[in-house]
Coordinates of C-alpha atoms in Angstrom, one line a residue:
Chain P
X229 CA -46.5 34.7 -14.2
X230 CA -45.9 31.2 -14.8
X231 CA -44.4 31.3 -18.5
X232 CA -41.4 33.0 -17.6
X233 CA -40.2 30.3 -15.0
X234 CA -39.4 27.7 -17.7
X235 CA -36.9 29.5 -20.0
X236 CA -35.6 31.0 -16.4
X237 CA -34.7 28.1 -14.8
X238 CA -33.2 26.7 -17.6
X239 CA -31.0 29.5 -18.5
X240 CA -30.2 29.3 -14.3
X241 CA -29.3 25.4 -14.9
X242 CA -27.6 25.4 -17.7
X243 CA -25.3 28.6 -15.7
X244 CA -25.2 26.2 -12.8
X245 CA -24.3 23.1 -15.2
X246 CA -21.4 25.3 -16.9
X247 CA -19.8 26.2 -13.5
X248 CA -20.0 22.7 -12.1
X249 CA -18.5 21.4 -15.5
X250 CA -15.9 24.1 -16.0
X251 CA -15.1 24.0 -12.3
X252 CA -14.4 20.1 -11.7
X253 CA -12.3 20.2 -15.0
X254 CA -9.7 23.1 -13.7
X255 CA -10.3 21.8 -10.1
X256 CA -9.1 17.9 -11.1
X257 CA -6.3 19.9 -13.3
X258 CA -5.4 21.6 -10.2
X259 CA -5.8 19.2 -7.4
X260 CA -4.9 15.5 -9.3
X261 CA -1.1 16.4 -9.2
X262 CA -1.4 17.9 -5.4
X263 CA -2.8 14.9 -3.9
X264 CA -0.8 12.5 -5.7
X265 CA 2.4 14.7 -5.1
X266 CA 1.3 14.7 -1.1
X267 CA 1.0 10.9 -1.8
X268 CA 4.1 9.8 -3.2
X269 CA 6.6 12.5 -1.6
X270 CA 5.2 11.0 2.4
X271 CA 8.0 8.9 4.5
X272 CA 8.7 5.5 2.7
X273 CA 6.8 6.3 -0.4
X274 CA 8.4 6.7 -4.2
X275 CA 9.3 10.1 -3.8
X276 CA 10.1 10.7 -0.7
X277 CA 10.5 14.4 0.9
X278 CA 9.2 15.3 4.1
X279 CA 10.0 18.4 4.0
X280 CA 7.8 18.9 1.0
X281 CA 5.4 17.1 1.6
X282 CA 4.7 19.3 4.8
X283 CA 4.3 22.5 2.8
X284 CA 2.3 20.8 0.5
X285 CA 0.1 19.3 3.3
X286 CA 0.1 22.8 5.0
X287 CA -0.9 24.7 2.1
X288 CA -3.8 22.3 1.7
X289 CA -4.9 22.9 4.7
X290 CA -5.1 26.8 4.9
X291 CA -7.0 26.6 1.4
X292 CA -9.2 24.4 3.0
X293 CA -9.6 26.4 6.3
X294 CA -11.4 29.7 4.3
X295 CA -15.4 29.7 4.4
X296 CA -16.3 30.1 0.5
X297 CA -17.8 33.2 0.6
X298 CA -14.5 34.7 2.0
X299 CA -12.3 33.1 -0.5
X300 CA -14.7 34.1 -3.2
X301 CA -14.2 38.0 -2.0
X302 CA -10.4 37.2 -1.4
X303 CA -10.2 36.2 -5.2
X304 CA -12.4 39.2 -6.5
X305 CA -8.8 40.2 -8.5
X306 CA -7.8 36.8 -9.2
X307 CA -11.0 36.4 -10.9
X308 CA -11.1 39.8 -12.9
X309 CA -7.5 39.1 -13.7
X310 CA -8.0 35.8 -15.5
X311 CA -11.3 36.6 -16.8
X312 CA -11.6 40.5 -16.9
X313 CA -14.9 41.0 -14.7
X314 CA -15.9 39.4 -11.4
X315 CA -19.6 38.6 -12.6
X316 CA -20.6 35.5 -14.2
X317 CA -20.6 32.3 -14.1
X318 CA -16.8 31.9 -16.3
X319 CA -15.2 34.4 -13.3
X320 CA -17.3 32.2 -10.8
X321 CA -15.6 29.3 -11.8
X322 CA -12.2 30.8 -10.7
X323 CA -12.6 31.1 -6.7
X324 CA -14.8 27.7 -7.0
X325 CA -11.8 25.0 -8.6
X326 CA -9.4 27.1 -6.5
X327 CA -11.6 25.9 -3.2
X328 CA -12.3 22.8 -4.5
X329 CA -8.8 21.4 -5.5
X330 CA -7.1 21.0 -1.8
X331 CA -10.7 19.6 -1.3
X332 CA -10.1 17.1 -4.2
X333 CA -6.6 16.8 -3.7
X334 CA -7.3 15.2 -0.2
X335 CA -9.7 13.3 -1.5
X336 CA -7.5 11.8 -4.1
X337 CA -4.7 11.7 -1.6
X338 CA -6.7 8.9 0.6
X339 CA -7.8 7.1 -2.8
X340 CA -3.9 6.3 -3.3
X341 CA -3.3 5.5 0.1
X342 CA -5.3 2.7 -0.4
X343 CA -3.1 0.7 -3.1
X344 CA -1.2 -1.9 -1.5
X345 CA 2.1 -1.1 -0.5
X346 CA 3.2 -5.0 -1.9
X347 CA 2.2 -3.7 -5.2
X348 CA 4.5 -0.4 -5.4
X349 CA 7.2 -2.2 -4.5
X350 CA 6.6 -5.3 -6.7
X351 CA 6.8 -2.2 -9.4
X352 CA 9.6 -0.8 -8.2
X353 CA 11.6 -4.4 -8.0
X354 CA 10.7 -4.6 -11.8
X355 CA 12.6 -1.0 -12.2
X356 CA 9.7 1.4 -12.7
X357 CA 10.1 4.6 -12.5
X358 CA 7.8 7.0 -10.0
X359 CA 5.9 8.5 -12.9
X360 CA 5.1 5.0 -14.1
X361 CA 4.0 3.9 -10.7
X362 CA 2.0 6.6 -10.3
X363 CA 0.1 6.1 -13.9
X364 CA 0.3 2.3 -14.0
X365 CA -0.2 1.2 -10.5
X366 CA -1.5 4.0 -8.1
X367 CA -4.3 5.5 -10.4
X368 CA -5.4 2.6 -12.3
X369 CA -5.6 0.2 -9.0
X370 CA -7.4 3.1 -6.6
X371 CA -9.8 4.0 -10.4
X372 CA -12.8 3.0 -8.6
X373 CA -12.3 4.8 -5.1
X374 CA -11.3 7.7 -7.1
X375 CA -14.6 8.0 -9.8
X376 CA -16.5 7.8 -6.3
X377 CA -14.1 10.8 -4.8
X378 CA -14.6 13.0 -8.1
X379 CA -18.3 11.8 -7.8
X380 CA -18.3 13.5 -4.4
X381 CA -16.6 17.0 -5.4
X382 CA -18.4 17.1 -8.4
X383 CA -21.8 17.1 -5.6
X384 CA -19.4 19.6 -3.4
X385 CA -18.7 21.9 -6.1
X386 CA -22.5 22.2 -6.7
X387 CA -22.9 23.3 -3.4
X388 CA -20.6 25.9 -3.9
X389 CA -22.3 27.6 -7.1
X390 CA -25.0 28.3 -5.1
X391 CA -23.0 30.2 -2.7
X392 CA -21.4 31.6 -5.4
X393 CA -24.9 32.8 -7.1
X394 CA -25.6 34.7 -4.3
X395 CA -23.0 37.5 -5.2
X396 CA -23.6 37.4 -9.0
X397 CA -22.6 33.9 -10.4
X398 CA -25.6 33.3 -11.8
X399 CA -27.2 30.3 -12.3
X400 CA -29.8 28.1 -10.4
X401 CA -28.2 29.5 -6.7
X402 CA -28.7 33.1 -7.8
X403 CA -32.4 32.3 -9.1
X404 CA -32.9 31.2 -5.6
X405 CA -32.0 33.9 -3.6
X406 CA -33.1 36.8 -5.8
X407 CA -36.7 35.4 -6.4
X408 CA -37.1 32.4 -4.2
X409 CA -35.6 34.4 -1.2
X410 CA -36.1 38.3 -2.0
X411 CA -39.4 38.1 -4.3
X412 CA -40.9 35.6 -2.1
X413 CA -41.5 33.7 -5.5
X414 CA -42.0 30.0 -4.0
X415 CA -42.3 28.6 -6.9
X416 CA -39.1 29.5 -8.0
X417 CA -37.5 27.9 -4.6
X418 CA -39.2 25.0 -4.9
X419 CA -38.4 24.8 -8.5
X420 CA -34.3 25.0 -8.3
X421 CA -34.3 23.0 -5.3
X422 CA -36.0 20.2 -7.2
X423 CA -33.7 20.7 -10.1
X424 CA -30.7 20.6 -7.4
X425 CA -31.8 17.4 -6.1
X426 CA -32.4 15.6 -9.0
X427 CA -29.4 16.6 -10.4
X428 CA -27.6 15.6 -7.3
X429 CA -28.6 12.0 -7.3
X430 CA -28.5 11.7 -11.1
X431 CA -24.2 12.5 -10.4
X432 CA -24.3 10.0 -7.2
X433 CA -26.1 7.8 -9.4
X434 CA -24.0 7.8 -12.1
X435 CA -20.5 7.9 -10.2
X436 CA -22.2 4.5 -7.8
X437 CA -22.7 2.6 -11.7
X438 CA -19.4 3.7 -13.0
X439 CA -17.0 2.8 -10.4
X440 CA -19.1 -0.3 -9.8
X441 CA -18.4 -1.0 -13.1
X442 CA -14.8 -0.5 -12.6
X443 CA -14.7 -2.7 -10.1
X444 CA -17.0 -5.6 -11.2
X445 CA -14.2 -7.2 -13.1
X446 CA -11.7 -7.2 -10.2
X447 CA -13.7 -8.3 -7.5
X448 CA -15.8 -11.2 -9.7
X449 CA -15.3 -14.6 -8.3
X450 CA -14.8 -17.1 -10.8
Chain H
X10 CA 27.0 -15.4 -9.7
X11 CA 26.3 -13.3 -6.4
X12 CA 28.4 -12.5 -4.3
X13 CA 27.3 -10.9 -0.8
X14 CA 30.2 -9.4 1.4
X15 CA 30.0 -8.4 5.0
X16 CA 26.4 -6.7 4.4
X17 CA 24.8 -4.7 7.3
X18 CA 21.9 -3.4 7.9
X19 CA 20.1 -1.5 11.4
X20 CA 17.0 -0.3 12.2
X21 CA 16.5 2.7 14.2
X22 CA 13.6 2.6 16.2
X23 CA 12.2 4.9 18.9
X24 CA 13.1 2.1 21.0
X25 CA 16.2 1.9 20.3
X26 CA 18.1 0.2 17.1
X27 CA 19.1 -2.8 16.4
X28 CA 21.1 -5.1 13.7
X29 CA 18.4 -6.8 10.8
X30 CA 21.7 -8.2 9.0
X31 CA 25.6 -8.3 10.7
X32 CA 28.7 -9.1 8.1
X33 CA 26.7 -11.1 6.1
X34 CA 29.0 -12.6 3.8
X35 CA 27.5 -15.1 0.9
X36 CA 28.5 -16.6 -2.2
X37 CA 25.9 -17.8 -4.8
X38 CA 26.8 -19.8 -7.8
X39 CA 25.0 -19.1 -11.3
X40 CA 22.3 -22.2 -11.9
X41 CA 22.1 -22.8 -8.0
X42 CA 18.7 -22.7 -5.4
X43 CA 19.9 -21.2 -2.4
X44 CA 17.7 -21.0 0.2
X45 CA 18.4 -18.7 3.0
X46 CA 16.5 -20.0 6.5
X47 CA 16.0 -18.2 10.0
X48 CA 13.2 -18.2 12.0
X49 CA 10.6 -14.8 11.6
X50 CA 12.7 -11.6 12.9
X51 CA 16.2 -13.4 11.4
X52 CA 16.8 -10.8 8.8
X53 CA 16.2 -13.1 6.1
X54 CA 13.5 -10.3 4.5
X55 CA 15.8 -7.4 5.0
X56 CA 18.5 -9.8 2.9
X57 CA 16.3 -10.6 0.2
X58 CA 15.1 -7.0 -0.2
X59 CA 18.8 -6.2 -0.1
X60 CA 19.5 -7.7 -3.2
X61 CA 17.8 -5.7 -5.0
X62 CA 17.8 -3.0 -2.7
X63 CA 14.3 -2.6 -2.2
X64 CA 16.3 -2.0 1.4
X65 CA 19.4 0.3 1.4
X66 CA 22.0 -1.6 3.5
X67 CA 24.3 0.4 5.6
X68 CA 27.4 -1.2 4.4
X69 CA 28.8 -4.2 2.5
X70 CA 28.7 -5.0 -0.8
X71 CA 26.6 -6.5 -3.3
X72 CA 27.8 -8.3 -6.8
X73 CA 25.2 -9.7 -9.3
X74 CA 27.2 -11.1 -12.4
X75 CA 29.7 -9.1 -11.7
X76 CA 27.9 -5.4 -11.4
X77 CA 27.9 -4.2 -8.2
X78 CA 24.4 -3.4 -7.1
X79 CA 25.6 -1.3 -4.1
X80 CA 27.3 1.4 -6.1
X81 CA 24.6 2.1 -9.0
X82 CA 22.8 5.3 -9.3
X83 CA 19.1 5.3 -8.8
X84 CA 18.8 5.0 -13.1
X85 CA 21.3 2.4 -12.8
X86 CA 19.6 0.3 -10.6
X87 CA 16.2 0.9 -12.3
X88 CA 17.7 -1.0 -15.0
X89 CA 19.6 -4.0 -13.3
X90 CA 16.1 -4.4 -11.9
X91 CA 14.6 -5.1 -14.8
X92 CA 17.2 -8.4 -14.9
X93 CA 16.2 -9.6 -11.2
X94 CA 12.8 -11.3 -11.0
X95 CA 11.3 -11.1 -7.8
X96 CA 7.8 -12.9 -6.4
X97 CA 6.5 -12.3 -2.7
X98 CA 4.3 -13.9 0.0
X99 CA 1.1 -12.2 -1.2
X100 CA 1.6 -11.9 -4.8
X101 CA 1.2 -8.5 -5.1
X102 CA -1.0 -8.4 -8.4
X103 CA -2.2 -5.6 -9.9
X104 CA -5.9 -6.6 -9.5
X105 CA -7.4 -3.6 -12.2
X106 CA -5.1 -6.1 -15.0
X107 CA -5.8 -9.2 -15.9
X108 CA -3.3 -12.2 -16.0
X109 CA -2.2 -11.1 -19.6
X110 CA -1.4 -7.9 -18.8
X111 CA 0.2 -8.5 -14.9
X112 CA 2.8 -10.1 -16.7
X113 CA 3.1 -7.5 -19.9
X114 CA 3.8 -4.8 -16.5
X115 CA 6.9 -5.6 -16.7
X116 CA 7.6 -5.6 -20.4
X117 CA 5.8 -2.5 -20.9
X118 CA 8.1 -0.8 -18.1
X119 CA 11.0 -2.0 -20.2
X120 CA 9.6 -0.5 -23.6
X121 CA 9.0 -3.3 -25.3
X122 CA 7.3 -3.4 -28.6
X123 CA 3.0 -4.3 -28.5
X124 CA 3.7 -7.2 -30.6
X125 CA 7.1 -8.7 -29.1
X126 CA 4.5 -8.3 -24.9
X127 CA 1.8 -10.3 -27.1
X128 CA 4.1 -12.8 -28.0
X129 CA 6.8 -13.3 -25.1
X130 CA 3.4 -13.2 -22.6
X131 CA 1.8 -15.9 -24.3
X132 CA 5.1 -17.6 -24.2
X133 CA 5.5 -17.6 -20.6
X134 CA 2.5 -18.0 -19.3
X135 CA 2.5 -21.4 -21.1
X136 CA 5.5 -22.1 -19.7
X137 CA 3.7 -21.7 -16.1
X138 CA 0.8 -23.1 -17.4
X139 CA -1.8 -20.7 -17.1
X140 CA -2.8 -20.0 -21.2
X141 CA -6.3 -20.4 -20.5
X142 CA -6.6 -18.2 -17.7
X143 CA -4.7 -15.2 -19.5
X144 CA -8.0 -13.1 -19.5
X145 CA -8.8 -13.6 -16.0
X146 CA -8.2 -11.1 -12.8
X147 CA -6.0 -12.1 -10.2
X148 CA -9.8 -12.2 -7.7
X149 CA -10.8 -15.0 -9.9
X150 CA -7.8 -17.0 -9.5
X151 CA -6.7 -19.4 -6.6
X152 CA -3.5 -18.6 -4.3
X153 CA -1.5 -21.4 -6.3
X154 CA -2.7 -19.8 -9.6
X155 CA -1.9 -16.1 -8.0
X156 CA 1.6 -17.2 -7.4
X157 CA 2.2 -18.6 -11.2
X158 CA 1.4 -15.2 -12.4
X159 CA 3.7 -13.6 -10.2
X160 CA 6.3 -16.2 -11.3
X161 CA 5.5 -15.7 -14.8
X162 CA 5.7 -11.7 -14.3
X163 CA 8.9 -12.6 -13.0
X164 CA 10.3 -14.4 -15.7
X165 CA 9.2 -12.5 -18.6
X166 CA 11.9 -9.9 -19.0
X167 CA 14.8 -13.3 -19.2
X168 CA 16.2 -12.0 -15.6
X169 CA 19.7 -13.6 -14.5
X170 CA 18.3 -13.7 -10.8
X171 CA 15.0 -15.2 -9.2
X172 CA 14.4 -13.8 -6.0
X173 CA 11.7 -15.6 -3.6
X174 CA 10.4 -13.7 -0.5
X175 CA 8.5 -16.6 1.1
X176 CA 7.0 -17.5 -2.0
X177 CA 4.8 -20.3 -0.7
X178 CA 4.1 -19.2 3.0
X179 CA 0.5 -18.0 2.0
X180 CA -0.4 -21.6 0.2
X181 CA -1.6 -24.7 1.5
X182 CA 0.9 -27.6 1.4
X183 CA 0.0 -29.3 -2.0
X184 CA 0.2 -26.0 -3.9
X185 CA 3.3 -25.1 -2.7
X186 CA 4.7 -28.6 -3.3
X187 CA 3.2 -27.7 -7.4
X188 CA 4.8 -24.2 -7.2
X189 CA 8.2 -25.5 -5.6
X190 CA 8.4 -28.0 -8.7
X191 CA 7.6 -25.4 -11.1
X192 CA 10.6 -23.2 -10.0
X193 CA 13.2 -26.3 -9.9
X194 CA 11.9 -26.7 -13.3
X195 CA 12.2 -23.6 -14.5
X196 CA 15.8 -23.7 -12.9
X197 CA 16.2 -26.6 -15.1
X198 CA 14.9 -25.2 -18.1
X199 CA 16.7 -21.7 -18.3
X200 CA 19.4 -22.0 -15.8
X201 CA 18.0 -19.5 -13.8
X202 CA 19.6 -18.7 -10.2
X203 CA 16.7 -18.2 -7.4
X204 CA 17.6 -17.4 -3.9
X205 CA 14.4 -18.2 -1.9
X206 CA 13.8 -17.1 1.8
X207 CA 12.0 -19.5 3.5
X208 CA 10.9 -20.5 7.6
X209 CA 10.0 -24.0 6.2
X210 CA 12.4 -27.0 6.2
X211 CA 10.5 -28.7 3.4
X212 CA 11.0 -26.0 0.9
X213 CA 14.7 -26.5 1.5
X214 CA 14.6 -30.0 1.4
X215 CA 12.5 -29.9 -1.7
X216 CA 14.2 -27.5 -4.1
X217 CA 17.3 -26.1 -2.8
X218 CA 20.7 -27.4 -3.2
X219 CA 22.9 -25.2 -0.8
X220 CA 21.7 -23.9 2.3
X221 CA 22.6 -20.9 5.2
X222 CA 20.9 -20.4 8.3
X223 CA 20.3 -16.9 9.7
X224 CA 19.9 -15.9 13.2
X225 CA 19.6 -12.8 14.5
X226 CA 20.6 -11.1 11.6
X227 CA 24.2 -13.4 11.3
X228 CA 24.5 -16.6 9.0
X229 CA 25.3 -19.2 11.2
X230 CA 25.7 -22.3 8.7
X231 CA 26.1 -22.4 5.7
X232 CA 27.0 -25.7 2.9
X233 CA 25.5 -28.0 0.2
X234 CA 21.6 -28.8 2.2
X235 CA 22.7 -32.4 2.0
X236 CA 25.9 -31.8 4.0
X237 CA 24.1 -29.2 6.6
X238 CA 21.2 -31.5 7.1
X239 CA 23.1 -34.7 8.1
X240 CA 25.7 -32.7 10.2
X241 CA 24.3 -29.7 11.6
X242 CA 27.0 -27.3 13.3
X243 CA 24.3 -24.5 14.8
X244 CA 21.7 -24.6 17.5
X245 CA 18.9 -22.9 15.0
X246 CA 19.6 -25.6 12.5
X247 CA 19.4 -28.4 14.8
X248 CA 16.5 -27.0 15.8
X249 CA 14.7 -26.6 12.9
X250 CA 15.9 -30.6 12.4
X251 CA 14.6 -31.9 15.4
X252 CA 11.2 -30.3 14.8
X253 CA 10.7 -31.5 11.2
X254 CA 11.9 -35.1 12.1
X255 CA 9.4 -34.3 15.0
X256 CA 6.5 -34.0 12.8
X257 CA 7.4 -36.8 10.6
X258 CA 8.0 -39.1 13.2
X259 CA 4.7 -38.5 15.1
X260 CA 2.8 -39.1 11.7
X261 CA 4.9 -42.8 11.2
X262 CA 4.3 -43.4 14.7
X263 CA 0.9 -43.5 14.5

């Protein structure tokens, strides 16, 4: 009974792995340019727009309001459109970056907030344009705050594949339910959640040491 | 030269608005200090920030060396910009760059060549005398130190125009004695024009060699700091006077 677990939950982590991966990458594409947008177009900012940043901020927040498992059924088409079946772990990875993004995109919105306003308009007084303030003073002073935001979607987005494993994702989620849950197979519940959790705190870890890194040079006393 | 003419600017509040600046009208020569004094809430900030309209004023008119910095579009302006150094109260260093590259920020901005930053930003930053702290962060620096960078960031694209937004309220009395020198210096040097905003009478004494007083958003006085200071015509001046001879009296009374 035993042999089979192995190769299973590896094929189920390196599914879940795949999605979290995949995910993050179109869910950063997605959501970097919405929370920076949300960022730079609020009142007294570079580009200011109120009346854009409202939509923006409102269509955030109805992305944000949808329980996963709803938006995963409400992008069934989405997902068989794009990637021409709704099973898997690729068409998986559609309804999860489109959930996480607003998620990310707020999370990248409060990293921002937190650069100095003295230092976007020391940029400004030197004639930079919006596009350079947002690559040479916004991102790279808020790096640190913002490897700990991706560190936390990345944990999110995780959390999500298992949801999404229980209506045909695959991966370590699906393993879960189908034997841990339906089989009674214990062994296999104990076994992803184990994998979960170590996985879990190796990205926490990781994400603690690299934006502690980031930060170690600008926050040394000398 | 700079020539400010009947500048306003309000602020609209929930409370109500009220006038930051009222028919402002200024003349500064090229190669002069001019500091512009006022107590806190004067308008002397919303001037400053005028000039290079990091604040829109409502009306009025602004002339640096003859370009009218009032009637540029936003790419125009980007680019007079890059000729108007400014430095502020708290620096405002990028702290994720070292001293090196705080002052190649602006360089870069202006499309300069790798190799012409490299050279120009050594260049400077001997001229403010920080060449051994060009690998450094801006956390492992002292407020004096902080404020050289910001001067030398200010310098390094050769701008007409200085402008000081209470450069040396945030340091201790000796550094901003060192920091006032190095900008007479650099005055010297390159014939640079700085306007400075200041709430301190030693500053002006120090450095500047013209003078106006703001109060309440109006300049009420305004002449060579030698003539202003031995014959004040407004209450704020006076005021400001009698509390500095205040303070140096009390010590030589002692």
């Amino acid at each position: 009974m035993n042999e089979d677990l192995i190769p299973m939950l590896l094929t189920g982590f390196g599914e879940t792995l795949y999605m979290v991966v995949l995910s993050t990458v179109a869910a950063v594409v997605l959501g970097l340019p919405l929370g920076v947008l949300v960022v730079i177009t609020s009142t007294g900012h570079v580009l200011e727009s109120p009346r854009l940043n409202r939509v923006l901020g409102t269509v955030i927040n109805i992305t944000r309001s949808f329980p996963f498992i709803i938006m995963i059924v409400l992008l069934l088409p989405l997902s068989r459109f794009l990637v021409g079946t709704t099973l898997g772990a690729t068409a998986a990875a559609v309804p999860l970056s489109i959930a996480a993004a607003p998620f990310l995109a707020r999370i990248i919105e409060n990293s921002l907030k937190e650069v100095d306003r003295g230092k976007v308009e020391a940029a400004l007084a030197m004639g930079a344009t919006p596009l350079q303030i947002v690559r040479k003073v916004l991102i790279p002073e808020a790096l640190s705050s913002l490897v700990l935001g991706l560190t936390l979607a990345v944990i999110t987005i995780t959390g999500f594949t298992a949801t999404a494993g229980a209506i045909g994702a695959g991966g370590l989620g699906s393993l879960a339910i189908r034997y841990g849950y339906m089989r009674y197979r214990e062994d296999v519940m104990f076994a992803t959640v184990l994998i979960l959790v170590i996985f879990v705190q190796g990205v926490q870890w990781s994400g603690d040491r690299l934006a502690r890194r980031i930060n170690r040079n600008q926050h040394r006393l000398g | 030269m700079i020539t400010i003419d009947s500048l306003n600017k309000q602020y609209h509040t929930p409370r109500g608005s009220y006038h930051a600046l009222r028919d402002v009208t200024l003349q500064v020569k090229k190669g002069d200090i001019f500091g512009i004094i006022g107590l806190s809430g004067a308008g002397k900030s919303t001037l400053i920030r005028c000039l290079n309209r990091l604040e829109e004023p409502d009306s009025g008119s602004i002339v640096i060396d003859g370009r009218e910095i009032t009637g540029l579009a936003t790419h125009e302006l980007r680019d007079a910009r890059k000729k108007i150094g400014m430095i502020f109260q708290h620096f405002n260093l990028l702290d994720s760059r070292t001293v090196q590259g705080n002052v190649a920020f602006p360089l870069e901005l202006a499309g300069f060549p790798r190799k012409e930053i490299t050279r120009r930003v050594a260049e400077i930053l001997d001229l403010v005398g920080l060449s051994d702290k060009a690998g450094s962060y801006p956390a492992q620096l002292s407020g004096g130190q902080k404020q050289r960078v910001g001067i030398a960031r200010a310098l390094a694209n050769h701008p007409e125009v200085l402008l000081s937004d209470e450069a040396t309220s945030a340091l201790d009395p000796q550094t901003t004695r060192s920091i006032l020198e190095l900008l007479a210096d650099i005055n010297r040097k390159l014939g640079l024009t700085i306007v400075l905003i200041t709430h301190e009478m030693s500053v002006i004494r120090q450095i500047c060699g013209k003078v106006a007083v703001l109060d309440r958003g109006e300049i009420v006085e305004s002449g060579p700091v030698d003539a202003v200071f031995s014959a004040p015509s407004s209450a704020t001046m006076r005021l400001f006077l009698e509390h500095s001879t205040l303070l140096q009296g009390s010590g030589a009374g002692i």
